[in-house]
Amino acid sequence: MKFDNIIIGGGLSGLTCGIKLAEQGKKCAIVSSGQSAIHFFSGSFDFLGKLNGQEVKNPLEAIKTLPDSHPYQRVGVENIARLAVEAPLLLNRAGLSFLGKADQNHFVLTPMGIMKPTWLTLDDFTRFEQKNTFPWKKAVILNFSGFLDFHTLFVQDGLKKFDVDSQVKNFAMKEFEAIRRNPSEMRSTNIAKVFDQGEDALNEFAEKVNLLSEGFEVVILPAVFGLFNKNVVANLKSKINKPLVLLPAIPPSVPGIRSQIFLRKRFEELGGTYFLGDNVEEGTLENNRLVAIHTKNHGDIKLEADHFVLASGSFYSKGIVATREKLYEPILGLDIDGDTDNEKWLDEKFFNDQPYMHYGVKTDSHFRALINGQPIENLYVAGSVLGGANALKEGSGAGISVLTSLHVAEQILK
Amino acid sequence: MKKEKIEPINISENNFEQCVKCTICTVYCPVLEVNPDYPGPKQSGPDGERLRLKDENFYDESLKLCLNCKRCEIACPHGVKIGDIIQLARIKYSKKKPKIRDMILANTDIVGTMASTFAPIVNPIVALKPVRRIMDTVLKIDHHRMFPEYTGMRFETWYRKYAEKKQTDFKKHVSYFHGCYVNYNFPQLGKDLIKIMNAAGYGVHLLEKEKCCGVALISNGLIKQATKQAKHNVEAFKKSIVDKNMPVISTSSTCIFTIRDEYPHLLGVKNEEIRDESELATRFLFRLIDSGKLKLVFKENYKKRIAYHTPCHMEKLGWSIYSTTLLKMIPGIDFMSLESRCCGIAGTYGFKKENYETSQGVGKPLFDQIDGSNVDFVATDCETCKWQIEMSTTKKVQHPISILAEALDVEATMKLWQE
Ligand SMILES: Cc1cc2nc3c(=O)[nH]c(=O)nc-3n(C[C@H](O)[C@H](O)[C@H](O)COP(=O)(O)OP(=O)(O)OC[C@H]3O[C@@H](n4cnc5c(N)ncnc54)[C@H](O)[C@@H]3O)c2cc1C
Ligand code: SF4
Ligand code: SF4
């Protein structure tokens, strides 16, 4: 089966790369062995939240001081600035409205009740310009009875620091009695499915919220609205008399899954082929080129392309694997940027910058993968499989994924 | 199944240990969405397995509500074989004996033989409302269900009478696993396949004696019989694939899925020698076309707007691309892809009275999409999906092979390889 481009991995990185290529008329395929990290998405894409432990105000300025090995430096500061403008437009064309700017972080309230700096926030959520104040002084925090994935007391404690007087109220609705019968399934996505199905539940819910929020300035709720139907959140906001602040609940995340679905839909509408639940097992290399990949489902029918992109994620998604003996890239055995000595993988202090978090697939200056130091001419690498950054510590996960993937797409389109 | 008796009890043959509790599988389970009595893939699968290995009393009969659609497995980021864990638990621990009704539904070939023998009598009778009411009360087969019609002349009989002789005229050969549906209910699909394969230059042969793949036996708990039939089929496949070098193709996605994947995983019947060369006809044709060995010529006057529905087992195999690519090759086809969703019938599941509501609830979004689409008909590779969609929507359903057969210019196609 022949395509122009094949992308290995269908997460944020693989999808944005695929969409950019498909928008330019390329015939693309994405192979993904399972769902991706977007399912854990908090609602915001981070660009650079922290540098050397300090909060970053202007990420575009701050990246200039990153080490040369950091993915942002390797893409180039100017390229990053340009692509950071392009990225939200691309997401927007997929029907996802993200707001924010790369030269000025804004803040979002976390479920721990802390203001966190970030780059792009989905319009479900509330963006704050200031980190020290909350614009309302009297808040009601509402939760569904039996919903254990939203920790209201953390939120309440956090709000106290902003001098916000808040009250927690739990309430029940008959629509959720059915889900509650099952002790483990009162989860965000199941609540969201009820509201997806029709206006009735939402109307009843909004009425309840209006009643319970009398005397308060703002309503705080877990983000459990709009799984397959993106209008639910706007609809809810229009029915509630008070301003509404949604907070991420424990994953899987409803807005995250919606984002995954929309990105995939956009890719497919552009003519892309998305193979979900299939694993790339090996590849055929000829004269420093990857000519075909072999997958579990397609067996002897190989997938061929002019260019390939490896966007298989980090340790969590098995893009790279560490065993007691070794650290390796499982599909082609690509060169890894990381220590072979497993004693050096971890820093004893848990909260320190962990060396292994920086590990990833080694590439040349064009982001092409290497084997024994030799670049594979048509195999590019993007997203969290790249390494070179501690995305968790820096708050740079989605930024690196989206921007390296757009950069790689440009290399291919050249 | 003797094996686990001597193994330590905390080792599972399925990989539940890989589960990281992310609950992504539960997002995509179609049953959980409509029936809260079902504990869901995570709890029924890896979580429950942990408990069941300690004490089989943790087995919960509500696991019967699983459709075995495997959509949870496709979504799982860690490759946990959730559906298999659930099916195996049902096989190992369920104390409920299959009811007479389950045996009737499961024994597709015995029932098919009888029903097709008396087709002119059986068809009108099971279509009668009062009869369906009785089946509903006595057998707990939901009265909404229409039984697929049984044919008067079985495919095998037709083949021996009208097709067999000509098949030796070809240089290349395949065997055809037609399955119960083609044999007893819808021989036309088998005839369509022969038409295409002959046009492509292949003689089509039957296996020495095929038995029902056993999928309905497995899901109804008749494991011994399923295992026996599986062993029989593997031997029959070997005679074709290993002895005669003839690959086996089929038009039923569920039969092929069962033979390739459920035989070894669920029944412990080894199939390595035959697995790679047992596949769907659409995949076989795709490979020939993709590698430049075959070209199909289509009629110019064939014009249709169709929607393709991806059956669950096609989704799990990852093979719908083969059928859709072939359909898209037909110049007169205006193609639309339906969202990949379970139609809710899952073989015999939807026939059972206790499952009727769940079954229709699962299928509803798909039915709505089909009814809202302005297509001439729906294309799909699975026969039970066809029943379900035809019963629940206003559209008719055709197999991709039948569509190809209708659109194909047989003579022009043959000419290309005869030259
Ligand atoms: C739990 C969690 C939460 C996060 N939340 C946020 C957040 O809220 N905001 C933020 O900015 N960043 C967040 N991040 C950072 C995150 O890493 C990035 O934002 C981004 O989602 C990574 O995208 P990716 O495409 O590189 O990798 P992934 O999303 O990991 O996708 C890789 C994909 O490749 C597939 N794959 C792997 N190997 C194969 C193979 N052999 N064959 C086929 N497919 C294969 C995997 O199945 C997977 O679907 C989070 C990360 C994690 C782990
Ligand atoms: S998706 Fe897989 S890893 Fe996640 S909870 Fe389900 S079985 Fe476990
Ligand atoms: S196989 Fe289908 S019905 Fe069964 S648990 Fe998985 S997703 Fe749910």
CSV table of N, CA, C and O in Angstrom, one decimal, chain A residues 1-3 32-36 39-40 178-179 181-185 187 189-190 193 197 227-228 251-252 257 260-261 264-265 273 275-278 296-302 304 315-318, chain B residues 18 20-24 26-29 32-43 73-79 260 275-276 279 283 286-287 290 315-319 321-322 325 339-341:
chain,number,residue,atom,x,y,z
A,1,MET,N,0.9,-1.2,0.0
A,1,MET,CA,0.0,0.0,0.0
A,1,MET,C,0.9,1.2,0.0
A,1,MET,O,1.8,1.3,0.9
A,2,LYS,N,0.7,2.1,-0.9
A,2,LYS,CA,1.6,3.2,-1.1
A,2,LYS,C,1.0,4.5,-0.7
A,2,LYS,O,-0.1,4.9,-1.1
A,3,PHE,N,1.7,5.3,0.1
A,3,PHE,CA,1.3,6.7,0.5
A,3,PHE,C,2.4,7.6,0.2
A,3,PHE,O,3.6,7.2,0.0
A,32,SER,N,-1.4,4.0,14.5
A,32,SER,CA,-1.3,4.1,15.9
A,32,SER,C,-1.7,2.9,16.7
A,32,SER,O,-2.8,2.4,16.4
A,33,SER,N,-0.9,2.4,17.6
A,33,SER,CA,-1.2,1.2,18.2
A,33,SER,C,-2.3,1.3,19.3
A,33,SER,O,-2.8,0.3,19.7
A,34,GLY,N,-2.6,2.5,19.7
A,34,GLY,CA,-3.7,2.7,20.7
A,34,GLY,C,-3.9,4.2,20.8
A,34,GLY,O,-3.4,5.0,20.0
A,35,GLN,N,-4.8,4.5,21.7
A,35,GLN,CA,-5.1,6.0,21.9
A,35,GLN,C,-3.9,6.6,22.5
A,35,GLN,O,-3.0,5.9,23.0
A,36,SER,N,-3.9,7.9,22.5
A,36,SER,CA,-2.6,8.6,22.9
A,36,SER,C,-2.8,9.5,24.1
A,36,SER,O,-3.8,9.5,24.8
A,39,HIS,N,-5.6,11.9,25.7
A,39,HIS,CA,-6.7,11.5,26.6
A,39,HIS,C,-6.5,12.0,28.0
A,39,HIS,O,-7.4,11.9,28.8
A,40,PHE,N,-5.3,12.5,28.3
A,40,PHE,CA,-5.0,12.9,29.7
A,40,PHE,C,-4.8,14.4,29.7
A,40,PHE,O,-4.4,15.0,30.7
A,178,ALA,N,-28.4,5.7,37.1
A,178,ALA,CA,-28.0,4.5,36.4
A,178,ALA,C,-26.5,4.3,36.4
A,178,ALA,O,-26.0,3.2,36.6
A,179,ILE,N,-25.8,5.4,36.1
A,179,ILE,CA,-24.3,5.2,36.1
A,179,ILE,C,-23.8,4.9,37.5
A,179,ILE,O,-22.9,4.1,37.7
A,181,ARG,N,-25.1,3.1,39.7
A,181,ARG,CA,-25.4,1.7,40.1
A,181,ARG,C,-24.1,0.9,39.9
A,181,ARG,O,-23.8,-0.1,40.6
A,182,ASN,N,-23.3,1.3,39.0
A,182,ASN,CA,-22.0,0.7,38.7
A,182,ASN,C,-20.9,1.4,39.5
A,182,ASN,O,-20.6,2.5,39.2
A,183,PRO,N,-20.3,0.7,40.5
A,183,PRO,CA,-19.4,1.4,41.4
A,183,PRO,C,-18.2,2.1,40.8
A,183,PRO,O,-17.7,3.0,41.3
A,184,SER,N,-17.8,1.6,39.6
A,184,SER,CA,-16.5,2.1,39.1
A,184,SER,C,-16.7,3.0,37.9
A,184,SER,O,-15.8,3.5,37.3
A,185,GLU,N,-18.0,3.2,37.5
A,185,GLU,CA,-18.2,3.9,36.2
A,185,GLU,C,-18.8,5.3,36.3
A,185,GLU,O,-19.2,5.8,35.3
A,187,ARG,N,-17.7,8.1,35.8
A,187,ARG,CA,-16.5,8.7,35.3
A,187,ARG,C,-16.9,9.9,34.4
A,187,ARG,O,-18.0,9.9,33.9
A,189,THR,N,-16.3,10.7,31.4
A,189,THR,CA,-16.7,10.5,30.1
A,189,THR,C,-18.2,9.9,30.1
A,189,THR,O,-18.9,10.2,29.1
A,190,ASN,N,-18.5,9.2,31.1
A,190,ASN,CA,-19.9,8.7,31.1
A,190,ASN,C,-20.9,9.7,31.5
A,190,ASN,O,-22.0,9.7,31.0
A,193,LYS,N,-21.4,11.7,28.3
A,193,LYS,CA,-22.2,11.0,27.3
A,193,LYS,C,-23.7,11.3,27.6
A,193,LYS,O,-24.5,11.4,26.6
A,197,GLN,N,-26.3,13.4,24.8
A,197,GLN,CA,-27.5,12.8,24.2
A,197,GLN,C,-28.7,13.7,23.9
A,197,GLN,O,-29.5,13.4,23.1
A,227,LEU,N,-18.4,15.5,25.0
A,227,LEU,CA,-17.4,14.5,24.6
A,227,LEU,C,-17.3,14.4,23.1
A,227,LEU,O,-16.3,14.6,22.4
A,228,PHE,N,-18.5,14.0,22.5
A,228,PHE,CA,-18.5,13.9,21.0
A,228,PHE,C,-19.2,15.2,20.4
A,228,PHE,O,-19.1,15.4,19.2
A,251,PRO,N,-8.1,12.3,34.7
A,251,PRO,CA,-8.3,11.7,33.3
A,251,PRO,C,-9.0,10.3,33.4
A,251,PRO,O,-8.9,9.7,34.4
A,252,PRO,N,-9.5,9.9,32.2
A,252,PRO,CA,-9.4,10.5,30.9
A,252,PRO,C,-10.2,11.8,30.8
A,252,PRO,O,-11.3,11.9,31.5
A,257,ILE,N,-10.3,14.1,24.9
A,257,ILE,CA,-10.8,13.0,24.0
A,257,ILE,C,-11.5,13.7,22.8
A,257,ILE,O,-11.3,13.3,21.6
A,260,GLN,N,-8.9,14.9,20.5
A,260,GLN,CA,-8.3,13.7,19.7
A,260,GLN,C,-9.3,13.4,18.5
A,260,GLN,O,-8.9,13.2,17.4
A,261,ILE,N,-10.6,13.3,18.9
A,261,ILE,CA,-11.6,12.9,17.9
A,261,ILE,C,-11.6,14.0,16.7
A,261,ILE,O,-11.6,13.6,15.5
A,264,ARG,N,-8.5,13.8,14.5
A,264,ARG,CA,-8.5,12.7,13.6
A,264,ARG,C,-9.5,12.9,12.5
A,264,ARG,O,-9.3,12.6,11.3
A,265,LYS,N,-10.7,13.5,12.8
A,265,LYS,CA,-11.7,13.7,11.8
A,265,LYS,C,-11.2,14.7,10.8
A,265,LYS,O,-11.4,14.5,9.6
A,273,THR,N,-5.6,8.5,5.9
A,273,THR,CA,-6.0,7.2,6.4
A,273,THR,C,-5.5,7.0,7.8
A,273,THR,O,-4.2,7.2,8.0
A,275,PHE,N,-5.0,4.4,10.8
A,275,PHE,CA,-5.1,3.0,11.2
A,275,PHE,C,-5.0,3.0,12.7
A,275,PHE,O,-3.9,3.1,13.3
A,276,LEU,N,-6.1,2.7,13.4
A,276,LEU,CA,-6.0,2.7,14.9
A,276,LEU,C,-6.0,1.2,15.3
A,276,LEU,O,-6.6,0.3,14.7
A,277,GLY,N,-5.2,0.9,16.4
A,277,GLY,CA,-5.1,-0.4,16.9
A,277,GLY,C,-4.2,-1.3,16.1
A,277,GLY,O,-4.3,-2.5,16.2
A,278,ASP,N,-3.3,-0.7,15.4
A,278,ASP,CA,-2.3,-1.5,14.6
A,278,ASP,C,-0.9,-1.1,15.1
A,278,ASP,O,-0.7,0.1,15.3
A,296,LYS,N,1.3,-5.2,12.4
A,296,LYS,CA,0.7,-6.4,12.9
A,296,LYS,C,-0.5,-6.8,12.1
A,296,LYS,O,-0.6,-7.9,11.7
A,297,ASN,N,-1.3,-5.8,11.8
A,297,ASN,CA,-2.6,-6.2,11.1
A,297,ASN,C,-2.4,-6.5,9.6
A,297,ASN,O,-3.1,-7.2,9.0
A,298,HIS,N,-1.4,-5.8,9.0
A,298,HIS,CA,-1.3,-5.9,7.5
A,298,HIS,C,-0.4,-7.0,7.1
A,298,HIS,O,-0.4,-7.3,5.9
A,299,GLY,N,0.4,-7.5,8.0
A,299,GLY,CA,1.2,-8.7,7.7
A,299,GLY,C,2.1,-8.5,6.4
A,299,GLY,O,2.9,-7.5,6.4
A,300,ASP,N,1.9,-9.3,5.5
A,300,ASP,CA,2.8,-9.3,4.3
A,300,ASP,C,2.5,-8.1,3.4
A,300,ASP,O,3.2,-7.8,2.5
A,301,ILE,N,1.4,-7.4,3.6
A,301,ILE,CA,1.1,-6.2,2.8
A,301,ILE,C,1.8,-5.0,3.5
A,301,ILE,O,1.4,-4.6,4.5
A,302,LYS,N,2.9,-4.6,2.9
A,302,LYS,CA,3.7,-3.6,3.5
A,302,LYS,C,3.1,-2.2,3.3
A,302,LYS,O,2.4,-2.0,2.3
A,304,GLU,N,4.1,1.4,2.2
A,304,GLU,CA,5.3,2.1,1.6
A,304,GLU,C,5.0,3.6,1.5
A,304,GLU,O,3.9,4.1,1.4
A,315,PHE,N,8.3,7.2,26.8
A,315,PHE,CA,8.2,5.9,27.5
A,315,PHE,C,6.8,5.5,27.6
A,315,PHE,O,6.5,4.3,27.4
A,316,TYR,N,5.9,6.4,28.0
A,316,TYR,CA,4.5,6.0,28.3
A,316,TYR,C,3.9,5.3,27.1
A,316,TYR,O,3.2,4.3,27.3
A,317,SER,N,4.2,5.8,25.9
A,317,SER,CA,3.5,5.2,24.7
A,317,SER,C,4.4,4.2,24.0
A,317,SER,O,4.1,3.7,22.9
A,318,LYS,N,5.5,3.8,24.7
A,318,LYS,CA,6.5,2.8,24.1
A,318,LYS,C,7.2,3.3,22.9
A,318,LYS,O,7.6,2.5,22.1
B,18,GLN,N,-0.4,-5.8,32.0
B,18,GLN,CA,0.0,-4.6,31.3
B,18,GLN,C,-0.9,-3.4,31.6
B,18,GLN,O,-0.6,-2.3,31.2
B,20,VAL,N,-2.5,-0.2,32.9
B,20,VAL,CA,-2.1,0.9,33.8
B,20,VAL,C,-3.3,1.6,34.4
B,20,VAL,O,-3.1,2.7,34.9
B,21,LYS,N,-4.5,1.1,34.2
B,21,LYS,CA,-5.7,1.7,34.8
B,21,LYS,C,-6.0,3.1,34.3
B,21,LYS,O,-6.5,3.9,35.0
B,22,CYS,N,-5.7,3.3,33.0
B,22,CYS,CA,-6.0,4.6,32.5
B,22,CYS,C,-7.5,4.8,32.2
B,22,CYS,O,-7.9,5.9,31.9
B,23,THR,N,-8.2,3.8,32.1
B,23,THR,CA,-9.7,3.8,31.8
B,23,THR,C,-10.0,4.2,30.4
B,23,THR,O,-11.2,4.5,30.1
B,24,ILE,N,-9.1,4.3,29.5
B,24,ILE,CA,-9.4,4.7,28.1
B,24,ILE,C,-10.3,3.7,27.5
B,24,ILE,O,-11.2,4.1,26.7
B,26,THR,N,-12.8,2.2,28.7
B,26,THR,CA,-14.2,2.4,29.1
B,26,THR,C,-14.8,3.5,28.3
B,26,THR,O,-16.1,3.5,28.1
B,27,VAL,N,-14.0,4.4,27.7
B,27,VAL,CA,-14.6,5.5,26.9
B,27,VAL,C,-15.2,4.9,25.6
B,27,VAL,O,-16.2,5.5,25.1
B,28,TYR,N,-14.6,3.8,25.1
B,28,TYR,CA,-15.0,3.4,23.8
B,28,TYR,C,-15.9,2.1,23.8
B,28,TYR,O,-16.2,1.6,22.8
B,29,CYS,N,-16.3,1.7,25.0
B,29,CYS,CA,-17.2,0.5,25.1
B,29,CYS,C,-18.6,0.9,24.8
B,29,CYS,O,-19.2,1.6,25.5
B,32,LEU,N,-21.3,-0.1,27.7
B,32,LEU,CA,-21.3,0.7,28.9
B,32,LEU,C,-22.1,2.0,28.7
B,32,LEU,O,-22.7,2.5,29.6
B,33,GLU,N,-22.1,2.4,27.5
B,33,GLU,CA,-22.8,3.7,27.2
B,33,GLU,C,-24.3,3.5,27.4
B,33,GLU,O,-25.0,4.5,27.7
B,34,VAL,N,-24.9,2.3,27.1
B,34,VAL,CA,-26.3,2.2,27.1
B,34,VAL,C,-26.8,1.3,28.2
B,34,VAL,O,-28.0,1.3,28.5
B,35,ASN,N,-26.0,0.5,28.8
B,35,ASN,CA,-26.5,-0.4,29.9
B,35,ASN,C,-25.6,-0.4,31.1
B,35,ASN,O,-24.5,-1.0,31.2
B,36,PRO,N,-26.0,0.3,32.1
B,36,PRO,CA,-25.2,0.5,33.3
B,36,PRO,C,-25.0,-0.8,34.1
B,36,PRO,O,-24.2,-0.9,35.1
B,37,ASP,N,-25.8,-1.9,33.8
B,37,ASP,CA,-25.6,-3.1,34.5
B,37,ASP,C,-24.3,-3.8,34.1
B,37,ASP,O,-23.8,-4.7,34.7
B,38,TYR,N,-23.7,-3.3,33.0
B,38,TYR,CA,-22.4,-3.9,32.5
B,38,TYR,C,-21.3,-3.2,33.3
B,38,TYR,O,-21.2,-2.0,33.2
B,39,PRO,N,-20.4,-4.0,33.9
B,39,PRO,CA,-19.3,-3.4,34.6
B,39,PRO,C,-18.2,-2.7,33.8
B,39,PRO,O,-17.4,-1.9,34.3
B,40,GLY,N,-18.3,-2.9,32.5
B,40,GLY,CA,-17.3,-2.2,31.6
B,40,GLY,C,-16.0,-3.0,31.4
B,40,GLY,O,-15.7,-3.9,32.2
B,41,PRO,N,-15.3,-2.6,30.4
B,41,PRO,CA,-14.1,-3.4,30.0
B,41,PRO,C,-13.0,-3.5,31.1
B,41,PRO,O,-12.4,-4.5,31.3
B,42,LYS,N,-12.8,-2.3,31.7
B,42,LYS,CA,-11.6,-2.3,32.7
B,42,LYS,C,-12.0,-3.2,33.9
B,42,LYS,O,-11.2,-4.1,34.2
B,43,GLN,N,-13.2,-3.1,34.4
B,43,GLN,CA,-13.6,-3.9,35.6
B,43,GLN,C,-13.8,-5.3,35.2
B,43,GLN,O,-13.4,-6.2,35.9
B,73,GLU,N,-10.1,-3.1,23.0
B,73,GLU,CA,-8.7,-3.5,22.7
B,73,GLU,C,-8.0,-2.6,21.7
B,73,GLU,O,-6.8,-2.3,21.8
B,74,ILE,N,-8.8,-2.1,20.8
B,74,ILE,CA,-8.2,-1.2,19.8
B,74,ILE,C,-7.8,0.1,20.4
B,74,ILE,O,-6.8,0.7,20.0
B,75,ALA,N,-8.6,0.5,21.4
B,75,ALA,CA,-8.3,1.8,22.0
B,75,ALA,C,-7.1,1.7,23.1
B,75,ALA,O,-6.4,2.7,23.3
B,76,CYS,N,-7.0,0.6,23.7
B,76,CYS,CA,-6.1,0.5,24.8
B,76,CYS,C,-4.6,0.8,24.4
B,76,CYS,O,-4.1,0.2,23.5
B,77,PRO,N,-4.0,1.8,25.1
B,77,PRO,CA,-2.6,2.2,24.7
B,77,PRO,C,-1.6,1.1,25.1
B,77,PRO,O,-0.5,1.2,24.7
B,78,HIS,N,-2.0,0.1,25.9
B,78,HIS,CA,-1.0,-0.8,26.3
B,78,HIS,C,-1.2,-2.2,25.8
B,78,HIS,O,-0.6,-3.2,26.4
B,79,GLY,N,-2.1,-2.4,24.8
B,79,GLY,CA,-2.2,-3.6,24.1
B,79,GLY,C,-2.8,-4.7,25.0
B,79,GLY,O,-2.5,-5.9,24.8
B,260,ARG,N,-8.7,-16.9,12.5
B,260,ARG,CA,-7.3,-16.4,12.6
B,260,ARG,C,-6.9,-16.1,14.1
B,260,ARG,O,-5.8,-16.5,14.5
B,275,ARG,N,-2.7,-19.6,9.3
B,275,ARG,CA,-3.2,-18.3,9.6
B,275,ARG,C,-2.9,-17.2,8.5
B,275,ARG,O,-3.8,-16.5,8.0
B,276,ASP,N,-1.7,-17.2,8.0
B,276,ASP,CA,-1.3,-16.1,7.1
B,276,ASP,C,-2.1,-16.3,5.7
B,276,ASP,O,-2.3,-15.3,5.0
B,279,GLU,N,-7.7,-15.6,4.7
B,279,GLU,CA,-8.0,-14.2,4.7
B,279,GLU,C,-9.3,-13.8,4.0
B,279,GLU,O,-10.0,-14.7,3.4
B,283,ARG,N,-9.1,-8.6,0.7
B,283,ARG,CA,-7.7,-8.4,1.0
B,283,ARG,C,-6.9,-9.2,-0.1
B,283,ARG,O,-5.9,-8.7,-0.6
B,286,PHE,N,-7.1,-7.1,-3.2
B,286,PHE,CA,-6.3,-5.9,-3.0
B,286,PHE,C,-4.9,-6.2,-3.3
B,286,PHE,O,-4.2,-5.4,-4.0
B,287,ARG,N,-4.4,-7.3,-2.7
B,287,ARG,CA,-2.9,-7.6,-2.8
B,287,ARG,C,-2.6,-7.8,-4.3
B,287,ARG,O,-1.5,-7.2,-4.7
B,290,ASP,N,-2.7,-4.3,-5.9
B,290,ASP,CA,-1.6,-3.4,-5.4
B,290,ASP,C,-0.3,-3.8,-5.9
B,290,ASP,O,0.6,-2.9,-6.2
B,315,GLU,N,-12.8,-3.7,12.1
B,315,GLU,CA,-12.0,-2.7,12.8
B,315,GLU,C,-10.9,-3.3,13.5
B,315,GLU,O,-9.7,-2.9,13.5
B,316,LYS,N,-11.1,-4.4,14.2
B,316,LYS,CA,-10.1,-5.1,15.0
B,316,LYS,C,-9.0,-5.7,14.0
B,316,LYS,O,-7.8,-5.6,14.3
B,317,LEU,N,-9.5,-6.3,12.9
B,317,LEU,CA,-8.5,-6.8,11.9
B,317,LEU,C,-7.7,-5.7,11.3
B,317,LEU,O,-6.6,-5.9,10.8
B,318,GLY,N,-8.3,-4.5,11.2
B,318,GLY,CA,-7.7,-3.3,10.6
B,318,GLY,C,-7.8,-3.4,9.0
B,318,GLY,O,-7.1,-2.8,8.3
B,319,TRP,N,-8.8,-4.2,8.6
B,319,TRP,CA,-8.9,-4.6,7.2
B,319,TRP,C,-9.9,-3.8,6.4
B,319,TRP,O,-10.1,-4.2,5.2
B,321,ILE,N,-9.9,-1.1,5.1
B,321,ILE,CA,-9.2,-0.4,4.0
B,321,ILE,C,-9.2,-1.2,2.7
B,321,ILE,O,-9.3,-0.6,1.6
B,322,TYR,N,-9.1,-2.5,2.8
B,322,TYR,CA,-9.1,-3.3,1.6
B,322,TYR,C,-10.4,-3.3,0.8
B,322,TYR,O,-10.5,-3.1,-0.4
B,325,THR,N,-11.0,0.4,-0.4
B,325,THR,CA,-10.2,0.7,-1.6
B,325,THR,C,-10.8,0.1,-2.9
B,325,THR,O,-10.8,0.8,-3.9
B,339,GLU,N,-19.3,6.6,10.3
B,339,GLU,CA,-18.4,6.6,11.5
B,339,GLU,C,-18.3,5.1,12.0
B,339,GLU,O,-19.3,4.4,12.0
B,340,SER,N,-17.1,4.7,12.4
B,340,SER,CA,-16.9,3.3,12.8
B,340,SER,C,-17.5,3.1,14.1
B,340,SER,O,-17.0,3.5,15.1
B,341,ARG,N,-18.7,2.4,14.2
B,341,ARG,CA,-19.4,2.2,15.4
B,341,ARG,C,-20.0,0.8,15.4
B,341,ARG,O,-20.4,0.3,14.3
